[in-house]
mmCIF file of C-alpha atoms and ligand atoms in Angstrom:
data_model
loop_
_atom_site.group_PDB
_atom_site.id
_atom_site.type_symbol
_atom_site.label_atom_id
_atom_site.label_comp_id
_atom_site.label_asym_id
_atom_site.label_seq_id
_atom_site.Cartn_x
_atom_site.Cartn_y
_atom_site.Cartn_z
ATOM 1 C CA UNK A 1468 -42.767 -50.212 -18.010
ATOM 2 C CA UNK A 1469 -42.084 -46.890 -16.640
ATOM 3 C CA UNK A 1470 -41.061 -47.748 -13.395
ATOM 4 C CA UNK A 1471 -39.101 -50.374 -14.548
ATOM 5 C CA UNK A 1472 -36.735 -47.556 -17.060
ATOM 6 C CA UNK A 1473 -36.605 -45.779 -13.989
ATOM 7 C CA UNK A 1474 -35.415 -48.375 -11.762
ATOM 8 C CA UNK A 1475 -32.706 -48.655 -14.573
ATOM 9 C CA UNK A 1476 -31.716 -45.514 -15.116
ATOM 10 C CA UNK A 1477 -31.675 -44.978 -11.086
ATOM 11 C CA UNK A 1478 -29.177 -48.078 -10.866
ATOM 12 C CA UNK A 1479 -27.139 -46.513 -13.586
ATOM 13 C CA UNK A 1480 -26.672 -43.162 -12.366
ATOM 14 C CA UNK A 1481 -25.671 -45.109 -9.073
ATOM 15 C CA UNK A 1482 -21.884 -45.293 -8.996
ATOM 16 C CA UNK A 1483 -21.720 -41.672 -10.087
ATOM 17 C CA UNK A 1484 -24.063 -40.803 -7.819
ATOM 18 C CA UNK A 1485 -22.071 -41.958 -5.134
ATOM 19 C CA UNK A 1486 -19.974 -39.582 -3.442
ATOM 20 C CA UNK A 1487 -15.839 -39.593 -3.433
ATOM 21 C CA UNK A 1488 -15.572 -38.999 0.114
ATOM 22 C CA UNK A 1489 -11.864 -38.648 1.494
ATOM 23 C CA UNK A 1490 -10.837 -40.013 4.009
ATOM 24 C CA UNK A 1491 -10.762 -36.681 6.221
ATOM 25 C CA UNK A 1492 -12.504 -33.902 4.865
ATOM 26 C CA UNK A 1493 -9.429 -30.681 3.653
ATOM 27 C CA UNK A 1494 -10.042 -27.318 3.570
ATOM 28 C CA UNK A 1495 -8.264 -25.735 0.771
ATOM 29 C CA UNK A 1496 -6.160 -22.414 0.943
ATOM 30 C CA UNK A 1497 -4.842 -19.955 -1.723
ATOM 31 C CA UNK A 1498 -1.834 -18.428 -1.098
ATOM 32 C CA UNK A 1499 -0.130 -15.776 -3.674
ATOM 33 C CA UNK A 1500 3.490 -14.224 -3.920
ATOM 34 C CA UNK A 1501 5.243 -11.970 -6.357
ATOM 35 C CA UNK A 1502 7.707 -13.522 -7.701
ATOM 36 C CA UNK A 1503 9.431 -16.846 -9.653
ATOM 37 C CA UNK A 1504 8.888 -20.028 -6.748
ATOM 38 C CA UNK A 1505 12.693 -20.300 -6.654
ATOM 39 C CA UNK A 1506 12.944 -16.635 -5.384
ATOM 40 C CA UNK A 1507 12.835 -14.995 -1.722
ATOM 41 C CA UNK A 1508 8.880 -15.139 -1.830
ATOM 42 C CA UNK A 1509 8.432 -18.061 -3.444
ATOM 43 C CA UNK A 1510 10.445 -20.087 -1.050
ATOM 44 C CA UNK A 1511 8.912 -18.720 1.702
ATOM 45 C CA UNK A 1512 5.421 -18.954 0.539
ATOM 46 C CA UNK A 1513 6.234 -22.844 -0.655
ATOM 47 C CA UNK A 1514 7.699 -22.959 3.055
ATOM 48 C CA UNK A 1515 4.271 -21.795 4.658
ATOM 49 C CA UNK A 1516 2.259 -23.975 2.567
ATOM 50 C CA UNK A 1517 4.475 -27.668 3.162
ATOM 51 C CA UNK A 1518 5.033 -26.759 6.870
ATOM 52 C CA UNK A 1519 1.212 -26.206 7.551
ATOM 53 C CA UNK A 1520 -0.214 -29.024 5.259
ATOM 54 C CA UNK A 1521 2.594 -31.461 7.145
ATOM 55 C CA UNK A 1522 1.563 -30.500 10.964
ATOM 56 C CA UNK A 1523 -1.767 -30.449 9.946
ATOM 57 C CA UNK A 1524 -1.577 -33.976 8.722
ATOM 58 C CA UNK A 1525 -3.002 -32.839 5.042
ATOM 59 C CA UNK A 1526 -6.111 -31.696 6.538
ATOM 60 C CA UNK A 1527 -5.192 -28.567 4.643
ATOM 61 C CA UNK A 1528 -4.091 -28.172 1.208
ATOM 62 C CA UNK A 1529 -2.555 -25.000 0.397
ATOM 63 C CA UNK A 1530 -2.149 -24.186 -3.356
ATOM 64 C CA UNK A 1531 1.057 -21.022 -3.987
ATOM 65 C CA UNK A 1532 0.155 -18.815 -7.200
ATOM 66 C CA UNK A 1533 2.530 -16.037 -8.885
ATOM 67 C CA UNK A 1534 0.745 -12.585 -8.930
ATOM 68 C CA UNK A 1535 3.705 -9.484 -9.557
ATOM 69 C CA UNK A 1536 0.686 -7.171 -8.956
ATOM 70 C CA UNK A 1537 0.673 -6.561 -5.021
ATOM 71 C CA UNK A 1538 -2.109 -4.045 -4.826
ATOM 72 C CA UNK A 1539 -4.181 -6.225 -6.725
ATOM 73 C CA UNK A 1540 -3.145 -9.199 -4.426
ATOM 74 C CA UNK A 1541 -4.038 -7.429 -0.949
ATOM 75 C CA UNK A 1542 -7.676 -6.272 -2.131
ATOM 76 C CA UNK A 1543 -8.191 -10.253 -3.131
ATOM 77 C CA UNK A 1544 -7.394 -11.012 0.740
ATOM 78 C CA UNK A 1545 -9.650 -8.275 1.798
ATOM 79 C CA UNK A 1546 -12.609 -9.188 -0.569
ATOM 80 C CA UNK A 1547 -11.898 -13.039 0.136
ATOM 81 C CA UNK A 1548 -10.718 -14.480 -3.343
ATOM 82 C CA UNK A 1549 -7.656 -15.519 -2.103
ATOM 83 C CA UNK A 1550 -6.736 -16.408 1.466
ATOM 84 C CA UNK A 1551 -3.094 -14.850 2.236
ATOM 85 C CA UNK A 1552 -0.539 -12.805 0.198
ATOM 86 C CA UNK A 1553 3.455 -12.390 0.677
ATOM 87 C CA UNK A 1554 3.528 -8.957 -0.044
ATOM 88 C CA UNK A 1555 6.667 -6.091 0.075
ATOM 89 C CA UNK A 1556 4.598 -3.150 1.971
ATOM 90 C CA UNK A 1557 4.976 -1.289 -1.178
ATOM 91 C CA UNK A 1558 1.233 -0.377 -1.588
ATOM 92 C CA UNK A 1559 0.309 -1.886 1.909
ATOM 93 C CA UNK A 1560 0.699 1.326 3.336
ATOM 94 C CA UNK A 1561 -2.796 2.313 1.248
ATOM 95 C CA UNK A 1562 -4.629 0.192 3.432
ATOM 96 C CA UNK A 1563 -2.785 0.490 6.772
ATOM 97 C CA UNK A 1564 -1.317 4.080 6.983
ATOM 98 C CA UNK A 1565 0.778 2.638 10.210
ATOM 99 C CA UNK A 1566 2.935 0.422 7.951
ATOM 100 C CA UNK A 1567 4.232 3.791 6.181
ATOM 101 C CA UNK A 1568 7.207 4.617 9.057
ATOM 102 C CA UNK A 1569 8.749 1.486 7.916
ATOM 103 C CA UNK A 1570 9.010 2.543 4.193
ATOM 104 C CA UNK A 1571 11.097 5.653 5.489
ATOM 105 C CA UNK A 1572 14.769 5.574 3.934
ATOM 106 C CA UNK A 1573 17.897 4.755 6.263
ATOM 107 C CA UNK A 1574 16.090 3.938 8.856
ATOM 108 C CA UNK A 1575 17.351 0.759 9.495
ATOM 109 C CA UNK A 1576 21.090 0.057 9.452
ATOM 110 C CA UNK A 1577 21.019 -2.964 8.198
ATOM 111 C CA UNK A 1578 19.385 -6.844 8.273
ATOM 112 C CA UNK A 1579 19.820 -7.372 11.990
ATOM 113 C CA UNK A 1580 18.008 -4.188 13.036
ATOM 114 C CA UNK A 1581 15.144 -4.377 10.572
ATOM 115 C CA UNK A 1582 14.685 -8.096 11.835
ATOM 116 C CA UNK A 1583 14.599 -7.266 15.435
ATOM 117 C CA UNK A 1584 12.267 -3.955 15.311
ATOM 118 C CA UNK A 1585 10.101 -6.695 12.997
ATOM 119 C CA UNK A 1586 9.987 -9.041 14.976
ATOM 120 C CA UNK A 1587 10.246 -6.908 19.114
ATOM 121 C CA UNK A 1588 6.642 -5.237 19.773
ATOM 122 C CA UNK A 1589 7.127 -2.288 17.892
ATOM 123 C CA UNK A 1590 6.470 -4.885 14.661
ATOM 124 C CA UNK A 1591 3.436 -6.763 16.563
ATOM 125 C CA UNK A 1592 2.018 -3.113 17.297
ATOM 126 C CA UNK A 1593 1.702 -2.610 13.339
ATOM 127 C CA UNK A 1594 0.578 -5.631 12.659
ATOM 128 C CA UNK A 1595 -2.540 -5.105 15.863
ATOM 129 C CA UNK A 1596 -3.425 -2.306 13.128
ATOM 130 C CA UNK A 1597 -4.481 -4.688 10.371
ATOM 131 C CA UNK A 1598 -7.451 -5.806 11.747
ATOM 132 C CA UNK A 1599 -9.252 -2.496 11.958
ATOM 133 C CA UNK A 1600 -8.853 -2.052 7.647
ATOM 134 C CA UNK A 1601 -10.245 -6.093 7.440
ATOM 135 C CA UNK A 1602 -7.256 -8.201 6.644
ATOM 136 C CA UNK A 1603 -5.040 -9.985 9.138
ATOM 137 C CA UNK A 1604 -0.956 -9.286 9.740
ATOM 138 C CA UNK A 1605 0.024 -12.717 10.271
ATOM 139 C CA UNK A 1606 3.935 -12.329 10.547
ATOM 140 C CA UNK A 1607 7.081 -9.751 8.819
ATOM 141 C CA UNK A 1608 8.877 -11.272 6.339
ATOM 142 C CA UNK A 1609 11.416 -9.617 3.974
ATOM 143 C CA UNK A 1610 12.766 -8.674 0.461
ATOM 144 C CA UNK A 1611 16.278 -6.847 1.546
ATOM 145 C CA UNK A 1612 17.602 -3.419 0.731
ATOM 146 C CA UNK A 1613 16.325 -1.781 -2.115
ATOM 147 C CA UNK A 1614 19.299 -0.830 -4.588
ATOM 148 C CA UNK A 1615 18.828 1.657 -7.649
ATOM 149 C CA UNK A 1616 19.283 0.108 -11.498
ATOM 150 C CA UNK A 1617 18.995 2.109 -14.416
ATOM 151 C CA UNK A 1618 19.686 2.183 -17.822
ATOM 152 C CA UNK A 1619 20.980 5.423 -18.622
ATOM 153 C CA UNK A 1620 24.415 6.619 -16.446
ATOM 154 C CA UNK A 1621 26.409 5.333 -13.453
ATOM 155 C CA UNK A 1622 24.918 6.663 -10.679
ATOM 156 C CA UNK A 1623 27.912 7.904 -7.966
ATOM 157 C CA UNK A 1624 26.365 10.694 -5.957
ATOM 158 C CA UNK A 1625 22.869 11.920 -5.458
ATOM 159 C CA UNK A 1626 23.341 14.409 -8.134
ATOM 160 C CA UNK A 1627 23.547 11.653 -10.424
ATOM 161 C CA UNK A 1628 19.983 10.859 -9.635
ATOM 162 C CA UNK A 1629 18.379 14.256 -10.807
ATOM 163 C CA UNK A 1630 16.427 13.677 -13.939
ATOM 164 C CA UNK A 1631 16.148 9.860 -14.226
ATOM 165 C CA UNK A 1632 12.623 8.259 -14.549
ATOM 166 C CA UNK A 1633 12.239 6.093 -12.036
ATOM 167 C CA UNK A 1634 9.690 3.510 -11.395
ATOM 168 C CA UNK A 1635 8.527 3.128 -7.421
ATOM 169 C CA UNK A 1636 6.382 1.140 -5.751
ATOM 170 C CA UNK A 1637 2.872 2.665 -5.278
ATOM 171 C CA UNK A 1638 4.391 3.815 -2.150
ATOM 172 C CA UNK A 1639 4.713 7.515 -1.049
ATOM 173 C CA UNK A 1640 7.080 7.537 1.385
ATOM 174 C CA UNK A 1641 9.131 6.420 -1.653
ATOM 175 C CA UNK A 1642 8.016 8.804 -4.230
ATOM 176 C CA UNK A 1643 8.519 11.825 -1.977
ATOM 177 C CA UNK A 1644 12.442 10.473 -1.686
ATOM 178 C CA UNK A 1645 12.836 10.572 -5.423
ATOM 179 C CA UNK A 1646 10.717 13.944 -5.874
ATOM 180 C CA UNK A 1647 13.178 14.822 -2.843
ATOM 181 C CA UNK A 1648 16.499 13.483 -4.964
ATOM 182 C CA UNK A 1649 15.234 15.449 -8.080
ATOM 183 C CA UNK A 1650 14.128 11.926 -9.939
ATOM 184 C CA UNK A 1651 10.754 11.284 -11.465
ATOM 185 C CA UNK A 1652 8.993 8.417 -9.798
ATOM 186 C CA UNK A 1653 6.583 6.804 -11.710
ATOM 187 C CA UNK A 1654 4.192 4.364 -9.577
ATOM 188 C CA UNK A 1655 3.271 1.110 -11.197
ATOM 189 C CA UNK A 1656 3.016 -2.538 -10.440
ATOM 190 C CA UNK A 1657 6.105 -4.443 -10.572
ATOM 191 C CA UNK A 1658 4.283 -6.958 -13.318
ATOM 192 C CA UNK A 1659 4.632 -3.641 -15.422
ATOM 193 C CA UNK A 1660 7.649 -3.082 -14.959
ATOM 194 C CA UNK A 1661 10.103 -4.787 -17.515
ATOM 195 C CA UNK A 1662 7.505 -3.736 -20.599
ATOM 196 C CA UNK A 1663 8.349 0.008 -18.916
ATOM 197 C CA UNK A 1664 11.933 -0.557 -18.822
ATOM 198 C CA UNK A 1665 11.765 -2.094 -22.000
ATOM 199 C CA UNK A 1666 9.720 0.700 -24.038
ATOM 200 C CA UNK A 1667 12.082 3.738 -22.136
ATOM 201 C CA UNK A 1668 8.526 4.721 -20.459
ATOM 202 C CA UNK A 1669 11.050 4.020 -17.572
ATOM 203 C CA UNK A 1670 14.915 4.732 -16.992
ATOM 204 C CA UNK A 1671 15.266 3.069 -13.634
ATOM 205 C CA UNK A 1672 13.931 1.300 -10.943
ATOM 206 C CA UNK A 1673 15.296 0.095 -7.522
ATOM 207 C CA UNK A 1674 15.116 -3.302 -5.878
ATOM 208 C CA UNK A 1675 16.384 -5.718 -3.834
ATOM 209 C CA UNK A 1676 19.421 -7.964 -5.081
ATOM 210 C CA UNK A 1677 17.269 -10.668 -4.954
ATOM 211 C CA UNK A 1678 14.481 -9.052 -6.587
ATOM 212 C CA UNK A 1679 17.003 -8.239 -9.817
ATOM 213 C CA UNK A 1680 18.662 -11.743 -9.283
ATOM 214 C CA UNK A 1681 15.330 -13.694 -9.933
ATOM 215 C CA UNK A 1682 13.686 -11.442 -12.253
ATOM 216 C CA UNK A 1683 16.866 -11.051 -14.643
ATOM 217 C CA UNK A 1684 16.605 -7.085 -14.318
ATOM 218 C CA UNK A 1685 20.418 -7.428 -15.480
ATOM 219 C CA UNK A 1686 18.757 -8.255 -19.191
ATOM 220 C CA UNK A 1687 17.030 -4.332 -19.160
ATOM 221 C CA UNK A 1688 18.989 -2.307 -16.683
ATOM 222 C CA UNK A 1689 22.763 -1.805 -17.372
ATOM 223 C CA UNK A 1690 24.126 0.019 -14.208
ATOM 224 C CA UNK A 1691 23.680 -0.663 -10.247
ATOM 225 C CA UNK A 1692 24.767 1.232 -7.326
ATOM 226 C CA UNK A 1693 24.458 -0.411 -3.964
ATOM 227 C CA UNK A 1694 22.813 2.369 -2.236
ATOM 228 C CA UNK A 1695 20.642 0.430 -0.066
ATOM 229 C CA UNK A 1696 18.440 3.316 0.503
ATOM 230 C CA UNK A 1697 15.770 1.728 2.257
ATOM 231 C CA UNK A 1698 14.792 -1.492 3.883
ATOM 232 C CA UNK A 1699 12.168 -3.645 1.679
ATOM 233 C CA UNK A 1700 10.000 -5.645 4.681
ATOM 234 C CA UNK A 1701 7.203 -8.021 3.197
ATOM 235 C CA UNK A 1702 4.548 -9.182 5.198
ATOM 236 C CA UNK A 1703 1.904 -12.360 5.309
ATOM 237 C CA UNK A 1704 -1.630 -10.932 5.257
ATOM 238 C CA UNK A 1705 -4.453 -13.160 5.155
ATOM 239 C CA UNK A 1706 -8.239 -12.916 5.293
ATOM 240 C CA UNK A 1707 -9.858 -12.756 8.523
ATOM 241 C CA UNK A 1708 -12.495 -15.227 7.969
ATOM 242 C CA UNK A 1709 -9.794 -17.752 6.915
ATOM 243 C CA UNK A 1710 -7.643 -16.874 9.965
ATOM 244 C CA UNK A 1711 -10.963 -16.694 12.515
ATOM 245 C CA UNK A 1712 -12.266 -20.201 10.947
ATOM 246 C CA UNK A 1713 -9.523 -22.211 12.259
ATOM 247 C CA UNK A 1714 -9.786 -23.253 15.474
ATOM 248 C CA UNK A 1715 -7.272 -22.461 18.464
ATOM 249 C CA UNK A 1716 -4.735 -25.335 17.807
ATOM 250 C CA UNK A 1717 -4.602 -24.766 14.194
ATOM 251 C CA UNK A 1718 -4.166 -21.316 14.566
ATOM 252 C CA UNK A 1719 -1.423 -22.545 16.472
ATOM 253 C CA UNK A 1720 0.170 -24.215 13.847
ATOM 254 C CA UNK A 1721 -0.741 -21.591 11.130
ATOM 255 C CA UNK A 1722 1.246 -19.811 13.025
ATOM 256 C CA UNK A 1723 4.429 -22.020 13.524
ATOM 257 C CA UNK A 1724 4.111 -22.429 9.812
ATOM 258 C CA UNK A 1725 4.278 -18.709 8.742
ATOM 259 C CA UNK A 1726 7.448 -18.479 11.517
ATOM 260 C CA UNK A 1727 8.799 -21.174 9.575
ATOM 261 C CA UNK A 1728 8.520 -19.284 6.069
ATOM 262 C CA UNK A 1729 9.896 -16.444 7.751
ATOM 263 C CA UNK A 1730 13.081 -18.709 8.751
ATOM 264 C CA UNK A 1731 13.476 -19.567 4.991
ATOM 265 C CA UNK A 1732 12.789 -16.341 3.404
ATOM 266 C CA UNK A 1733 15.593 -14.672 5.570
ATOM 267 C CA UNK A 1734 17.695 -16.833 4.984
ATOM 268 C CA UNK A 1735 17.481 -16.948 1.212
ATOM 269 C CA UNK A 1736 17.889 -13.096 1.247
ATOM 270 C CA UNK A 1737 21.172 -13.391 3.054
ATOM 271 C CA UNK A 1738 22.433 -16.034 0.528
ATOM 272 C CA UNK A 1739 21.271 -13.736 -2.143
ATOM 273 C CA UNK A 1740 22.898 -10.701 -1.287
ATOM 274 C CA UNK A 1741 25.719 -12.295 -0.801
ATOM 275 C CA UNK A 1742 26.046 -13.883 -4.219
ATOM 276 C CA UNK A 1743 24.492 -11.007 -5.617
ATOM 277 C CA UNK A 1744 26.513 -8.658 -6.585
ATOM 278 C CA UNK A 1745 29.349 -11.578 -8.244
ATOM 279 C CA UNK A 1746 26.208 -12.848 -10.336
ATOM 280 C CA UNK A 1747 24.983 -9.434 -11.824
ATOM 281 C CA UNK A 1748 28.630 -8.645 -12.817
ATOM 282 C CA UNK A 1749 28.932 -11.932 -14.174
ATOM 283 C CA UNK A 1750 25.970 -11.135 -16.196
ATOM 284 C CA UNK A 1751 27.125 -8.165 -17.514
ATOM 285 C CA UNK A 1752 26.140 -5.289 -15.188
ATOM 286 C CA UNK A 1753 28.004 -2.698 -14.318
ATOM 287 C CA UNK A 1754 27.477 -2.623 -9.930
ATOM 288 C CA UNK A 1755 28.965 0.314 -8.296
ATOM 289 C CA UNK A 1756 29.441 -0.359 -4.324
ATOM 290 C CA UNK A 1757 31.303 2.065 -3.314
ATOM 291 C CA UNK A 1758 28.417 5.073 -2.194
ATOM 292 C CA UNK A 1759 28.876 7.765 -0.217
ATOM 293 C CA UNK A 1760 25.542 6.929 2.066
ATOM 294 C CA UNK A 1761 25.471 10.487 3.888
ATOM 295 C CA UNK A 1762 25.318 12.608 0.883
ATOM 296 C CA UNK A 1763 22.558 10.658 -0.025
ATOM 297 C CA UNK A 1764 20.963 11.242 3.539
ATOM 298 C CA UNK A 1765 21.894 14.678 3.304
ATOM 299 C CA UNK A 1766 19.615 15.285 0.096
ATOM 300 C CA UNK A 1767 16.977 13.984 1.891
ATOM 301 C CA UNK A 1768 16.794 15.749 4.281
ATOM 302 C CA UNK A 1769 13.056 18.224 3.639
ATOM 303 C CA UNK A 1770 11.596 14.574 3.339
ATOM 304 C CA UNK A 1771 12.955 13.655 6.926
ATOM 305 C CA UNK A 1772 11.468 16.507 8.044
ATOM 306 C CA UNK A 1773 8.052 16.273 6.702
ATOM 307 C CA UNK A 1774 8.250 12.490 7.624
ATOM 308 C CA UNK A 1775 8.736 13.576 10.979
ATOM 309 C CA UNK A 1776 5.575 15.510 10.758
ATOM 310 C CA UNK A 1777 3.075 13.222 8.913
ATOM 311 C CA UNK A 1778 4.489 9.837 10.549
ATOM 312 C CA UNK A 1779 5.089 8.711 13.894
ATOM 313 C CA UNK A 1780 7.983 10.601 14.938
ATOM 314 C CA UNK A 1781 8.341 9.270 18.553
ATOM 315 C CA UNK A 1782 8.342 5.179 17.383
ATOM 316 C CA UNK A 1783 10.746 6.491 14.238
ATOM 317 C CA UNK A 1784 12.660 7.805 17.017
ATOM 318 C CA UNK A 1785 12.646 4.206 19.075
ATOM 319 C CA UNK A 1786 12.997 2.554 16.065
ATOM 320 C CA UNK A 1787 16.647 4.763 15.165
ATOM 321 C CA UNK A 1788 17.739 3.866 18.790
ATOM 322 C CA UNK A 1789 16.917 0.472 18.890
ATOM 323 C CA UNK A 1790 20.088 -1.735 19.738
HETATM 324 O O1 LIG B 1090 9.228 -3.783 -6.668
HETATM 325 C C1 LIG B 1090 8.252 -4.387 -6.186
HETATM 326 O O2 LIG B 1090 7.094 -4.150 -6.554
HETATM 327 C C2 LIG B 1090 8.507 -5.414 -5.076
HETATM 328 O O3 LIG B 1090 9.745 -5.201 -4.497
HETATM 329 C C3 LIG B 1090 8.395 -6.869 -5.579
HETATM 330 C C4 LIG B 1090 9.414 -7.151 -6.633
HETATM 331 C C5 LIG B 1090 7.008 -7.152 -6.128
HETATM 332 C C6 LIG B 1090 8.674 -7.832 -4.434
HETATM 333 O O4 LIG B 1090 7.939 -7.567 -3.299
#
């Protein structure tokens, strides 16, 4: 009978029926970097991920992805396809004007400084700024000094600079420097970049050390020159539903983890640059450290002034004193 084939089919369909429940329900997190996973990034978005999934007992499951576009990664946080992003502040400064005065060259001496201004309340100011353009600034992490590569000359002076095609970050404070150094800055994403390099659409480009280390820029740049013009910060932006749906003790730990993968990112960049330089010479490039840093500070000097006028000039001015 019919009810009978129904009764049948009803038992049948049971065990799929039947939900898997876990034993505690997760909540699932993207998270993406630029980057290989063994890199700066990768180790520090790896780092967020473990930490938060272990002091949240694996109530939360955070799955890392590789996306070398970073303008492409921050509008998935702010639209809500992904969670959180590791990002440099190349194009973050397109969203949050504020983060621009830390894209300006020589501002920072070196790793200690950036770190401190980062982390003291000039760095939590900046971050109070996210909010207001709908994505969260969860914690400053870092890529290094950026370093110029190119394929065309040794690069020794500023002069040397005039005339190379460069590829920048879709930053401006960094394209006015190389308009200001008589270069040609080409914006693109970095996922463009070694098709660019490779097709002479580009000479150059500029990184840090451990950018070229892990992406094997050595295999289409021939010549490096340590100028460290400008500090590279990233930063951990997330959604602000994913950050305002936790509750106040796992915010807590959200945040202990993302201090943690600040702790590891550092640190690889300081074993990177380190290493560094030995490793790209052992692959083949030509590195050139010695570099006279105030010529190069000297040819910038319209952009200082117009940075004084279209940035902050009074927290620039905190910033250079900061000891
Ligand atoms: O050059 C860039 O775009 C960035 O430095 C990179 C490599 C994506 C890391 O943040």
């Amino acid at each position: 009978s019919l009810t009978r084939r129904l009764a049948l089919a009803a038992a049948l369909a049971l065990p799929l029926a039947l939900p898997v429940a876990p034993a505690t329900a997760q909540t699932q997190m993207t998270v993406q970097h630029a980057l290989p996973l063994n890199s700066h990034t990768g180790v520090g978005a790896s780092t967020f991920a473990q930490t938060f999934e272990r002091l949240t007992n694996g109530r939360f499951r955070v799955a890392t992805q590789r996306n070398d576009n970073e303008r492409e990664m921050i509008e998935s946080v702010q639209i809500g396809t992904i969670d959180c992003t590791f990002t440099s502040t190349g194009p973050v400064g397109n969203f949050v004007p504020e983060v621009r005065l830390f894209d300006v060259p020589f501002l920072f001496r070196d790793a200690t400084h950036a770190r401190g201004v980062l982390d003291s309340e000039i760095g939590q100011q900046v971050l109070a700024r996210f909010p207001a353009r709908g994505l969260v600034g969860v914690v400053w992490i870092e890529n290094g000094f950026r370093n110029l590569t190119n394929s065309r000359r040794e690069v020794n002076t500023p002069a040397d600079v005039r005339g190379l095609k460069i590829r920048t970050m879709e930053n401006q404070v960094h394209m006015r420097a190389f308009t200001t150094l008589g270069a040609l800055p080409t914006p693109m994403a970095f996922s463009e970049l070694v098709p660019a390099l490779q097709q002479g659409t580009v000479d150059g480009q500029e990184n840090p050390i451990s950018v070229i280390v892990a992406n094997n820029l050595n295999q289409v740049q021939r010549y490096m020159t340590l100028t460290r013009h400008v500090y590279s910060p990233q930063v951990m932006i997330c959604n602000p539903g994913t950050v305002g749906r936790l509750n106040a003790a796992d915010r807590a730990l959200f945040q202990q983890a993302a201090v943690a993968a600040q702790a590891a990112n550092r640190a690889r960049v300081t074993a990177d640059e380190e290493a560094g330089v030995e490793e790209l010479r052992r692959r083949g490039m030509t590195v050139i450290t010695q570099v006279d840093t105030a010529a190069f500070q000297a040819a910038l000097a319209p952009a200082f002034a117009e940075w004084e006028r279209t940035l902050d000039a009074a927290t620039l001015r905190r910033i250079r004193d900061w000891r």
